[in-house]
């Protein structure tokens, strides 16, 4: 019945800080929808940023910054991605480590966005 994911909402404390991180550090393209909603494009889907102080309805029952645990696939080999993060002084919390993904084993690095959301950057092990 379902065919995929259109967008995922990330609740943030500061939209401009989040946009800077996701564009500069992760290379996502930004699309401004209005002052309270910003899309960070990830292929044919979006990570939509909502500011904590907004009253956009409907929304999750308890939108909370820092509660997301998200795995993103990298086009770069993880050693290159790690060097990119180091050049930007972004701390890698863990990795590379082997993990189980939706379609098999992954090699992953873990880091956090400015709100403390856990981001897993992965590549398939084949």
mmCIF file of C-alpha atoms in Angstrom:
data_model
loop_
_atom_site.group_PDB
_atom_site.id
_atom_site.type_symbol
_atom_site.label_atom_id
_atom_site.label_comp_id
_atom_site.label_asym_id
_atom_site.label_seq_id
_atom_site.Cartn_x
_atom_site.Cartn_y
_atom_site.Cartn_z
ATOM 1 C CA UNK A 1 0.000 0.000 0.000
ATOM 2 C CA UNK A 2 2.841 2.437 0.744
ATOM 3 C CA UNK A 3 5.592 3.259 -1.728
ATOM 4 C CA UNK A 4 8.147 5.359 0.116
ATOM 5 C CA UNK A 5 8.869 8.378 2.279
ATOM 6 C CA UNK A 6 8.046 11.927 1.142
ATOM 7 C CA UNK A 7 9.428 13.904 4.088
ATOM 8 C CA UNK A 8 10.469 13.510 7.693
ATOM 9 C CA UNK A 9 10.076 16.387 10.157
ATOM 10 C CA UNK A 10 12.975 17.357 12.407
ATOM 11 C CA UNK A 11 12.099 19.707 15.274
ATOM 12 C CA UNK A 12 14.919 22.215 15.832
ATOM 13 C CA UNK A 13 15.648 25.074 18.218
ATOM 14 C CA UNK A 14 17.242 27.289 15.562
ATOM 15 C CA UNK A 15 16.385 26.855 11.889
ATOM 16 C CA UNK A 16 19.324 28.894 10.558
ATOM 17 C CA UNK A 17 21.799 26.883 12.661
ATOM 18 C CA UNK A 18 20.241 23.611 11.460
ATOM 19 C CA UNK A 19 20.267 24.773 7.816
ATOM 20 C CA UNK A 20 23.950 25.685 8.142
ATOM 21 C CA UNK A 21 24.820 22.266 9.565
ATOM 22 C CA UNK A 22 22.818 20.167 7.104
ATOM 23 C CA UNK A 23 23.961 22.155 4.049
ATOM 24 C CA UNK A 24 27.608 22.794 4.994
ATOM 25 C CA UNK A 25 28.361 19.527 6.787
ATOM 26 C CA UNK A 26 26.085 17.058 4.992
ATOM 27 C CA UNK A 27 25.782 18.788 1.610
ATOM 28 C CA UNK A 28 21.975 18.865 1.445
ATOM 29 C CA UNK A 29 20.185 21.436 -0.716
ATOM 30 C CA UNK A 30 17.777 23.802 1.034
ATOM 31 C CA UNK A 31 14.283 24.783 -0.105
ATOM 32 C CA UNK A 32 12.530 27.486 1.921
ATOM 33 C CA UNK A 33 8.783 26.813 2.129
ATOM 34 C CA UNK A 34 7.988 29.690 4.537
ATOM 35 C CA UNK A 35 9.522 31.219 7.698
ATOM 36 C CA UNK A 36 8.571 28.242 9.836
ATOM 37 C CA UNK A 37 9.211 25.361 7.425
ATOM 38 C CA UNK A 38 12.358 24.585 5.531
ATOM 39 C CA UNK A 39 13.056 21.476 3.444
ATOM 40 C CA UNK A 40 16.494 19.941 3.168
ATOM 41 C CA UNK A 41 16.413 17.852 0.014
ATOM 42 C CA UNK A 42 17.663 14.301 0.163
ATOM 43 C CA UNK A 43 17.154 12.722 -3.232
ATOM 44 C CA UNK A 44 13.431 12.767 -3.932
ATOM 45 C CA UNK A 45 12.472 13.253 -0.296
ATOM 46 C CA UNK A 46 12.955 16.012 2.251
ATOM 47 C CA UNK A 47 14.055 16.463 5.819
ATOM 48 C CA UNK A 48 11.628 19.202 6.862
ATOM 49 C CA UNK A 49 12.738 21.506 9.651
ATOM 50 C CA UNK A 50 10.137 22.830 12.086
ATOM 51 C CA UNK A 51 11.066 25.369 14.727
ATOM 52 C CA UNK A 52 10.146 24.381 18.301
ATOM 53 C CA UNK A 53 8.247 27.612 18.961
ATOM 54 C CA UNK A 54 5.936 27.259 15.958
ATOM 55 C CA UNK A 55 2.375 26.076 16.231
ATOM 56 C CA UNK A 56 2.131 24.244 12.900
ATOM 57 C CA UNK A 57 -0.816 21.850 13.026
ATOM 58 C CA UNK A 58 -1.160 18.967 12.868
ATOM 59 C CA UNK A 59 2.127 17.889 14.382
ATOM 60 C CA UNK A 60 3.598 15.199 16.616
ATOM 61 C CA UNK A 61 2.168 15.046 20.136
ATOM 62 C CA UNK A 62 5.462 16.086 21.734
ATOM 63 C CA UNK A 63 7.843 17.560 19.138
ATOM 64 C CA UNK A 64 11.239 17.540 20.822
ATOM 65 C CA UNK A 65 14.618 18.673 19.483
ATOM 66 C CA UNK A 66 17.311 16.030 19.853
ATOM 67 C CA UNK A 67 14.984 13.006 19.835
ATOM 68 C CA UNK A 68 15.729 11.817 16.283
ATOM 69 C CA UNK A 69 17.962 8.855 15.423
ATOM 70 C CA UNK A 70 18.440 8.880 11.654
ATOM 71 C CA UNK A 71 20.567 6.779 9.302
ATOM 72 C CA UNK A 72 21.647 8.471 6.055
ATOM 73 C CA UNK A 73 23.468 6.800 3.166
ATOM 74 C CA UNK A 74 26.715 8.341 1.947
ATOM 75 C CA UNK A 75 27.864 8.461 -1.658
ATOM 76 C CA UNK A 76 31.438 8.930 -0.427
ATOM 77 C CA UNK A 77 33.571 6.188 1.093
ATOM 78 C CA UNK A 78 33.436 6.661 4.875
ATOM 79 C CA UNK A 79 37.139 7.469 5.185
ATOM 80 C CA UNK A 80 36.571 10.436 2.824
ATOM 81 C CA UNK A 81 33.433 11.446 4.704
ATOM 82 C CA UNK A 82 35.352 11.306 7.992
ATOM 83 C CA UNK A 83 38.105 13.554 6.575
ATOM 84 C CA UNK A 84 35.402 15.993 5.428
ATOM 85 C CA UNK A 85 33.930 16.054 8.957
ATOM 86 C CA UNK A 86 37.369 16.519 10.528
ATOM 87 C CA UNK A 87 38.124 19.438 8.176
ATOM 88 C CA UNK A 88 34.924 21.091 9.447
ATOM 89 C CA UNK A 89 35.764 20.265 13.100
ATOM 90 C CA UNK A 90 32.677 18.048 13.402
ATOM 91 C CA UNK A 91 33.199 15.349 16.005
ATOM 92 C CA UNK A 92 32.638 11.723 15.045
ATOM 93 C CA UNK A 93 31.080 10.072 18.078
ATOM 94 C CA UNK A 94 31.626 6.483 16.934
ATOM 95 C CA UNK A 95 32.882 4.610 13.940
ATOM 96 C CA UNK A 96 33.462 3.267 11.546
ATOM 97 C CA UNK A 97 31.497 0.296 12.883
ATOM 98 C CA UNK A 98 29.487 -2.474 11.228
ATOM 99 C CA UNK A 99 25.707 -2.270 11.685
ATOM 100 C CA UNK A 100 22.641 -3.946 10.248
ATOM 101 C CA UNK A 101 20.676 -1.730 7.867
ATOM 102 C CA UNK A 102 17.320 -2.188 6.171
ATOM 103 C CA UNK A 103 18.905 -4.117 3.289
ATOM 104 C CA UNK A 104 22.032 -5.678 4.744
ATOM 105 C CA UNK A 105 25.196 -4.809 6.606
ATOM 106 C CA UNK A 106 26.468 -1.242 6.734
ATOM 107 C CA UNK A 107 29.672 0.482 7.688
ATOM 108 C CA UNK A 108 28.689 3.527 9.752
ATOM 109 C CA UNK A 109 29.930 6.713 11.401
ATOM 110 C CA UNK A 110 27.908 8.448 14.116
ATOM 111 C CA UNK A 111 27.724 12.178 14.785
ATOM 112 C CA UNK A 112 25.243 14.684 16.209
ATOM 113 C CA UNK A 113 23.546 17.703 14.702
ATOM 114 C CA UNK A 114 23.365 21.025 16.621
ATOM 115 C CA UNK A 115 20.219 19.872 18.490
ATOM 116 C CA UNK A 116 21.769 16.572 19.562
ATOM 117 C CA UNK A 117 19.985 14.346 17.055
ATOM 118 C CA UNK A 118 21.983 11.202 16.364
ATOM 119 C CA UNK A 119 22.990 10.880 12.718
ATOM 120 C CA UNK A 120 24.376 7.634 11.351
ATOM 121 C CA UNK A 121 26.231 8.061 8.060
ATOM 122 C CA UNK A 122 26.494 4.707 6.324
ATOM 123 C CA UNK A 123 27.690 2.789 3.284
ATOM 124 C CA UNK A 124 26.610 -0.759 2.372
ATOM 125 C CA UNK A 125 29.148 -3.525 2.949
ATOM 126 C CA UNK A 126 29.047 -5.754 -0.126
#
